[in-house]
Amino acid sequence: MKHATSLAQIGLANLETIVAAARTWKSEPHRKHLRDKILGMLFFNPSLRTRASFEAVMLRGGGGAIVLDAGNNTWKVEEREGAVMDEDRPEHLKEAVPVLSRYVDALGVRTFAAGADDDVDHEDRIIRAVERYSTVPVVSMESAREHPCQGMADLLTIEERFGSAQGLPVALTWTPHIKPLPKAVPNSFLLTAAARGCHLRVAHPRGFELHPNVIAEAQRYAGASVGSISFTQDQAEAIRGARVVYAKAWGPATAAGLPPESVRAQSDWMISPQQMNNASEDAVFLHCLPVRRNVEVAESVLDGRWSCVIDQAENRFHVQRALLEWLLN
Ligand code: CP
């Protein structure tokens, strides 16, 4: 049984097929290849784009979706192996997931990183447990380690703009935020762009390193795709001449031992028009959204000529439609 919970699991050849299909099918908004299929969606964390885009894919494709907010319109769900369930979580994943599998054709799960320990987040325990207990394909709607649908939508947006991602100079830059955020989005962008041959320059302050295993995986992909990855603590250096500027806030590397407040402290890392003017003349600005205006990114960038964030969010629909058709048919 196929699952789509990480780029490695989807496979690099399938990544190419799925993104190409998404691009082709954009002119067929009412494609009905998911007729009578049901997607169950289990959210442990909030969402706007992921929830609406997956639901729209199913409805427009002739199927339907069941949306469950764990602990809100369902019982609170326990995921710990061997838990003594005498607290406020009366339902275990071990029953919830196989039961849902009897009702639906695929199961989407959103579960954010806890952020307390990067090594633990890297293990992605909840989505791995869902895969174990599910009898239908599982789709990541963002997990502790990766957000593969976001990564594919990012790639589609780049390929639409530039024809191909191969060889493009791309900046992935950390931005300030009011609180530490998970690393799934930068992880997936790094992995996906590396797999498609981009020349990535990743900028973040000291102490905000991504997990070494994610970097190693991305380096392997870059080696195979004739791309490259370099790291810098100089945002201007990363952005200079870039044709894609991808901005995202993420929390400190837990190994660095920085206090969570440190994510607020670097306001000079906010993306400004001055920074964008150092990028290539035809540069595009990407962000997965939601974005905190004038904290992460100046609103003149978000409202300016560089911004592709709305197209990027639309592309979630197109890649997820292609992904579900690949997964279910
Ligand atoms: N980018 C993204 O996944 O958005 P949501 O958190 O709103 O789903």
Short mmCIF file of C-alpha atoms and ligand atoms in Angstrom, two decimals:
data_model
loop_
_atom_site.label_atom_id
_atom_site.label_comp_id
_atom_site.label_asym_id
_atom_site.label_seq_id
_atom_site.Cartn_x
_atom_site.Cartn_y
_atom_site.Cartn_z
CA MET A 1 0.00 0.00 0.00
CA LYS A 2 1.26 3.47 -0.95
CA HIS A 3 1.54 6.26 1.63
CA ALA A 4 2.42 9.90 0.96
CA THR A 5 3.88 11.09 4.23
CA SER A 6 7.37 12.13 3.15
CA LEU A 7 9.23 12.94 -0.05
CA ALA A 8 11.32 9.77 0.31
CA GLN A 9 8.18 7.70 0.51
CA ILE A 10 6.53 9.41 -2.47
CA GLY A 11 9.76 8.89 -4.42
CA LEU A 12 11.62 11.33 -6.63
CA ALA A 13 10.31 9.83 -9.89
CA ASN A 14 6.73 10.09 -8.62
CA LEU A 15 7.39 13.68 -7.50
CA GLU A 16 8.15 14.54 -11.10
CA THR A 17 5.06 12.69 -12.38
CA ILE A 18 2.73 14.28 -9.80
CA VAL A 19 3.94 17.85 -10.34
CA ALA A 20 3.82 17.41 -14.13
CA ALA A 21 0.25 16.06 -13.90
CA ALA A 22 -0.77 18.93 -11.62
CA ARG A 23 0.59 21.40 -14.15
CA THR A 24 -1.20 19.74 -17.07
CA TRP A 25 -4.51 19.36 -15.23
CA LYS A 26 -4.72 23.00 -14.17
CA SER A 27 -6.79 23.56 -17.29
CA GLU A 28 -9.25 20.85 -16.16
CA PRO A 29 -10.69 22.27 -12.91
CA HIS A 30 -13.61 19.83 -12.79
CA ARG A 31 -11.67 16.64 -13.45
CA LYS A 32 -13.74 13.82 -11.88
CA HIS A 33 -11.14 11.15 -11.21
CA LEU A 34 -11.96 10.89 -7.50
CA ARG A 35 -15.58 9.90 -8.06
CA ASP A 36 -17.06 8.09 -5.04
CA LYS A 37 -13.76 8.32 -3.14
CA ILE A 38 -13.78 9.58 0.45
CA LEU A 39 -10.83 11.27 2.15
CA GLY A 40 -10.82 11.28 5.95
CA MET A 41 -8.92 14.23 7.40
CA LEU A 42 -7.74 14.14 10.99
CA PHE A 43 -6.42 17.47 12.27
CA PHE A 44 -4.44 17.69 15.50
CA ASN A 45 -3.57 21.33 14.64
CA PRO A 46 -5.28 24.27 12.89
CA SER A 47 -5.28 24.87 9.14
CA LEU A 48 -6.87 27.06 6.49
CA ARG A 49 -5.23 26.14 3.16
CA THR A 50 -4.65 22.43 3.76
CA ARG A 51 -8.14 21.79 4.99
CA ALA A 52 -9.91 23.85 2.32
CA SER A 53 -7.74 22.66 -0.57
CA PHE A 54 -8.05 18.95 0.24
CA GLU A 55 -11.80 19.30 0.75
CA ALA A 56 -12.09 21.19 -2.55
CA VAL A 57 -10.06 18.49 -4.35
CA MET A 58 -12.43 15.81 -3.12
CA LEU A 59 -15.64 17.74 -3.87
CA ARG A 60 -14.53 18.88 -7.33
CA GLY A 61 -13.20 15.42 -8.09
CA GLY A 62 -16.61 13.83 -7.51
CA GLY A 63 -15.88 12.42 -4.06
CA GLY A 64 -16.21 13.71 -0.53
CA ALA A 65 -14.27 14.43 2.64
CA ILE A 66 -14.82 13.85 6.35
CA VAL A 67 -13.04 16.49 8.44
CA LEU A 68 -12.27 15.67 12.07
CA ASP A 69 -10.61 18.07 14.52
CA ALA A 70 -9.09 15.74 17.11
CA GLY A 71 -10.38 16.61 20.55
CA ASN A 72 -12.73 19.27 19.21
CA ASN A 73 -15.44 17.53 17.22
CA THR A 74 -14.05 14.09 18.20
CA TRP A 75 -12.87 12.51 21.42
CA LYS A 76 -9.44 13.62 22.52
CA VAL A 77 -6.93 11.18 21.06
CA GLU A 78 -4.08 9.47 22.91
CA GLU A 79 -1.11 8.41 20.78
CA ARG A 80 1.43 7.20 23.37
CA GLU A 81 2.31 3.53 23.24
CA GLY A 82 1.41 1.79 26.52
CA ALA A 83 -0.36 4.86 27.95
CA VAL A 84 -2.49 4.40 31.06
CA MET A 85 -5.51 6.28 29.74
CA ASP A 86 -6.76 7.76 32.99
CA GLU A 87 -6.51 11.39 31.87
CA ASP A 88 -8.72 13.35 29.46
CA ARG A 89 -8.02 11.37 26.24
CA PRO A 90 -10.52 8.51 25.97
CA GLU A 91 -9.68 7.37 22.40
CA HIS A 92 -6.40 5.77 21.29
CA LEU A 93 -4.97 6.06 17.76
CA LYS A 94 -4.81 2.25 17.80
CA GLU A 95 -8.60 2.12 17.55
CA ALA A 96 -9.35 5.49 15.93
CA VAL A 97 -7.20 4.91 12.83
CA PRO A 98 -8.34 1.37 11.92
CA VAL A 99 -11.96 2.40 12.52
CA LEU A 100 -11.62 5.43 10.22
CA SER A 101 -9.90 3.17 7.67
CA ARG A 102 -13.12 1.15 7.42
CA TYR A 103 -15.03 4.30 6.33
CA VAL A 104 -12.66 6.10 3.95
CA ASP A 105 -10.38 5.44 0.97
CA ALA A 106 -7.45 7.50 2.26
CA LEU A 107 -6.62 9.21 5.50
CA GLY A 108 -4.96 12.64 5.80
CA VAL A 109 -3.28 13.64 9.06
CA ARG A 110 -1.97 16.95 10.34
CA THR A 111 0.26 16.77 13.38
CA PHE A 112 2.78 19.51 14.17
CA ALA A 113 6.19 19.06 15.77
CA ALA A 114 6.20 19.57 19.52
CA GLY A 115 9.40 21.62 19.19
CA ALA A 116 10.92 20.47 22.47
CA ASP A 117 13.47 18.09 20.93
CA ASP A 118 14.43 18.09 17.23
CA ASP A 119 15.54 14.43 17.41
CA VAL A 120 12.12 13.38 18.70
CA ASP A 121 10.32 15.54 16.10
CA HIS A 122 12.54 14.02 13.43
CA GLU A 123 11.16 10.56 14.30
CA ASP A 124 7.65 11.76 13.34
CA ARG A 125 6.08 9.34 15.79
CA ILE A 126 2.41 10.22 15.31
CA ILE A 127 2.32 9.94 11.52
CA ARG A 128 4.42 6.76 11.67
CA ALA A 129 1.89 5.32 14.15
CA VAL A 130 -1.01 6.32 11.87
CA GLU A 131 0.69 4.51 8.96
CA ARG A 132 1.11 1.43 11.15
CA TYR A 133 -2.53 1.29 12.23
CA SER A 134 -4.10 2.37 8.92
CA THR A 135 -5.44 -0.07 6.35
CA VAL A 136 -5.79 2.69 3.73
CA PRO A 137 -3.18 5.05 2.22
CA VAL A 138 -2.09 7.86 4.53
CA VAL A 139 -1.37 11.40 3.30
CA SER A 140 0.61 13.94 5.28
CA MET A 141 -1.20 17.22 5.71
CA GLU A 142 2.00 18.36 7.54
CA SER A 143 3.73 16.30 10.17
CA ALA A 144 6.57 16.93 12.59
CA ARG A 145 9.26 16.39 9.93
CA GLU A 146 7.79 17.30 6.56
CA HIS A 147 4.98 19.01 4.66
CA PRO A 148 5.33 17.25 1.29
CA CYS A 149 2.20 18.74 -0.29
CA GLN A 150 3.53 22.22 0.46
CA GLY A 151 6.89 21.28 -1.05
CA MET A 152 5.22 20.04 -4.24
CA ALA A 153 3.08 23.19 -4.51
CA ASP A 154 6.23 25.30 -4.05
CA LEU A 155 7.95 23.37 -6.84
CA LEU A 156 4.96 23.71 -9.19
CA THR A 157 4.91 27.48 -8.56
CA ILE A 158 8.62 27.76 -9.43
CA GLU A 159 8.31 25.57 -12.53
CA GLU A 160 5.33 27.55 -13.80
CA ARG A 161 7.24 30.78 -13.44
CA PHE A 162 10.63 29.68 -14.78
CA GLY A 163 9.82 26.60 -16.89
CA SER A 164 12.14 24.41 -14.82
CA ALA A 165 13.66 24.55 -11.35
CA GLN A 166 16.90 22.97 -12.57
CA GLY A 167 19.91 25.19 -11.89
CA LEU A 168 17.95 28.12 -10.44
CA PRO A 169 19.63 30.13 -7.66
CA VAL A 170 17.19 29.92 -4.74
CA ALA A 171 17.35 31.53 -1.29
CA LEU A 172 15.60 29.87 1.65
CA THR A 173 15.70 32.35 4.48
CA TRP A 174 14.66 32.25 8.12
CA THR A 175 12.43 35.09 9.31
CA PRO A 176 11.54 36.41 12.77
CA HIS A 177 8.27 35.43 14.45
CA ILE A 178 6.53 35.96 17.76
CA LYS A 179 6.97 32.27 18.67
CA PRO A 180 8.99 29.22 17.59
CA LEU A 181 7.38 27.45 14.62
CA PRO A 182 7.89 23.88 13.33
CA LYS A 183 10.52 23.08 10.70
CA ALA A 184 8.37 20.90 8.40
CA VAL A 185 7.93 23.58 5.72
CA PRO A 186 11.62 24.56 5.38
CA ASN A 187 12.51 20.86 5.51
CA SER A 188 10.15 20.04 2.65
CA PHE A 189 11.18 23.03 0.57
CA LEU A 190 14.85 22.14 1.02
CA LEU A 191 14.28 18.48 0.09
CA THR A 192 12.02 19.19 -2.89
CA ALA A 193 14.11 22.01 -4.37
CA ALA A 194 17.29 19.95 -3.90
CA ALA A 195 15.66 16.98 -5.63
CA ARG A 196 14.85 19.19 -8.64
CA GLY A 197 18.34 20.59 -9.08
CA CYS A 198 18.12 24.07 -7.53
CA HIS A 199 21.22 25.85 -6.24
CA LEU A 200 20.03 26.55 -2.70
CA ARG A 201 21.47 29.09 -0.31
CA VAL A 202 19.95 28.66 3.14
CA ALA A 203 20.22 31.61 5.55
CA HIS A 204 19.44 31.57 9.27
CA PRO A 205 20.92 33.00 12.45
CA ARG A 206 23.31 30.86 14.47
CA GLY A 207 21.34 28.34 16.54
CA PHE A 208 18.51 27.86 14.01
CA GLU A 209 20.07 24.95 12.13
CA LEU A 210 17.79 22.38 10.48
CA HIS A 211 18.12 18.75 11.57
CA PRO A 212 21.36 17.15 10.28
CA ASN A 213 19.48 14.13 8.88
CA VAL A 214 17.26 16.39 6.78
CA ILE A 215 20.32 18.26 5.52
CA ALA A 216 22.04 14.96 4.69
CA GLU A 217 18.99 13.73 2.76
CA ALA A 218 18.78 17.04 0.86
CA GLN A 219 22.51 16.89 0.06
CA ARG A 220 22.03 13.40 -1.40
CA TYR A 221 19.22 14.66 -3.61
CA ALA A 222 21.26 17.69 -4.67
CA GLY A 223 24.18 15.42 -5.57
CA ALA A 224 21.95 13.30 -7.79
CA SER A 225 20.17 16.26 -9.43
CA VAL A 226 23.35 18.32 -10.00
CA GLY A 227 21.96 20.97 -7.64
CA SER A 228 23.78 22.33 -4.59
CA ILE A 229 23.14 23.51 -1.05
CA SER A 230 25.10 26.02 1.00
CA PHE A 231 24.43 27.64 4.36
CA THR A 232 25.09 31.16 5.58
CA GLN A 233 24.24 33.44 8.49
CA ASP A 234 24.15 36.39 6.09
CA GLN A 235 20.66 36.85 4.68
CA ALA A 236 21.77 39.44 2.10
CA GLU A 237 24.39 37.04 0.75
CA ALA A 238 21.76 34.30 0.32
CA ILE A 239 19.31 36.60 -1.46
CA ARG A 240 21.81 38.34 -3.76
CA GLY A 241 21.00 37.32 -7.33
CA ALA A 242 18.41 34.70 -6.27
CA ARG A 243 15.53 34.10 -8.64
CA VAL A 244 13.39 32.60 -5.87
CA VAL A 245 13.29 33.97 -2.32
CA TYR A 246 11.48 31.61 0.04
CA ALA A 247 10.87 33.04 3.52
CA LYS A 248 9.79 31.05 6.55
CA ALA A 249 10.02 31.36 10.31
CA TRP A 250 11.16 28.35 12.29
CA GLY A 251 12.17 27.64 15.86
CA PRO A 252 15.67 27.29 17.26
CA ALA A 253 17.59 24.03 16.94
CA THR A 254 16.98 22.39 20.30
CA ALA A 255 20.62 21.25 20.35
CA ALA A 256 21.65 24.92 20.33
CA GLY A 257 19.80 25.49 23.60
CA LEU A 258 18.51 28.93 22.59
CA PRO A 259 15.53 30.28 24.52
CA PRO A 260 12.23 30.34 22.55
CA GLU A 261 12.20 34.16 22.86
CA SER A 262 15.19 34.25 20.51
CA VAL A 263 12.84 33.92 17.52
CA ARG A 264 11.57 37.45 18.16
CA ALA A 265 14.96 38.96 18.66
CA GLN A 266 16.26 39.24 15.10
CA SER A 267 13.90 41.82 13.59
CA ASP A 268 16.54 42.79 11.00
CA TRP A 269 15.85 39.41 9.36
CA MET A 270 12.36 40.57 8.26
CA ILE A 271 12.18 40.48 4.43
CA SER A 272 12.09 44.05 3.13
CA PRO A 273 11.90 45.56 -0.39
CA GLN A 274 15.59 46.44 0.02
CA GLN A 275 16.40 42.75 0.42
CA MET A 276 14.23 41.84 -2.58
CA ASN A 277 15.96 44.49 -4.68
CA ASN A 278 19.20 42.55 -4.18
CA ALA A 279 17.61 39.47 -5.71
CA SER A 280 17.49 38.91 -9.46
CA GLU A 281 15.39 41.40 -11.46
CA ASP A 282 12.84 38.63 -12.19
CA ALA A 283 12.85 37.18 -8.64
CA VAL A 284 9.70 35.77 -7.07
CA PHE A 285 8.84 35.79 -3.39
CA LEU A 286 7.33 32.64 -1.84
CA HIS A 287 5.88 31.90 1.59
CA CYS A 288 3.68 28.95 2.55
CA LEU A 289 1.24 31.15 4.55
CA PRO A 290 -0.06 32.10 7.02
CA VAL A 291 2.39 35.00 7.24
CA ARG A 292 2.70 37.70 9.90
CA ARG A 293 2.85 40.96 7.97
CA ASN A 294 5.53 43.38 9.08
CA VAL A 295 7.02 40.76 11.43
CA GLU A 296 8.23 38.07 8.99
CA VAL A 297 7.82 40.05 5.76
CA ALA A 298 7.17 43.72 5.00
CA GLU A 299 3.71 44.20 3.56
CA SER A 300 5.22 46.06 0.61
CA VAL A 301 6.87 42.76 -0.37
CA LEU A 302 3.70 40.72 0.11
CA ASP A 303 1.67 43.27 -1.87
CA GLY A 304 4.45 43.98 -4.35
CA ARG A 305 5.51 42.67 -7.76
CA TRP A 306 7.60 39.84 -6.35
CA SER A 307 4.90 38.01 -4.46
CA CYS A 308 3.54 34.68 -5.76
CA VAL A 309 2.04 33.57 -2.45
CA ILE A 310 -1.56 33.38 -3.69
CA ASP A 311 -0.59 31.32 -6.77
CA GLN A 312 1.52 29.17 -4.46
CA ALA A 313 -1.49 28.54 -2.18
CA GLU A 314 -3.70 27.78 -5.20
CA ASN A 315 -1.15 25.20 -6.30
CA ARG A 316 -1.82 23.22 -3.13
CA PHE A 317 -5.12 22.25 -4.77
CA HIS A 318 -3.51 21.15 -8.03
CA VAL A 319 -0.70 19.06 -6.57
CA GLN A 320 -2.99 17.42 -4.01
CA ARG A 321 -5.44 16.45 -6.74
CA ALA A 322 -2.61 14.84 -8.71
CA LEU A 323 -1.25 13.21 -5.55
CA LEU A 324 -4.61 11.70 -4.57
CA GLU A 325 -5.23 10.41 -8.09
CA TRP A 326 -1.77 8.79 -8.00
CA LEU A 327 -2.45 7.36 -4.54
CA LEU A 328 -5.99 6.10 -5.09
CA ASN A 329 -6.26 5.06 -8.72
N1 CP B 1 0.57 26.33 4.26
C1 CP B 1 -0.32 25.65 4.99
O1 CP B 1 -0.19 24.44 5.21
O2 CP B 1 -1.39 26.40 5.41
P1 CP B 1 -2.41 25.95 6.53
O3 CP B 1 -1.64 25.81 7.82
O4 CP B 1 -3.43 27.06 6.60
O5 CP B 1 -3.02 24.65 6.14
#
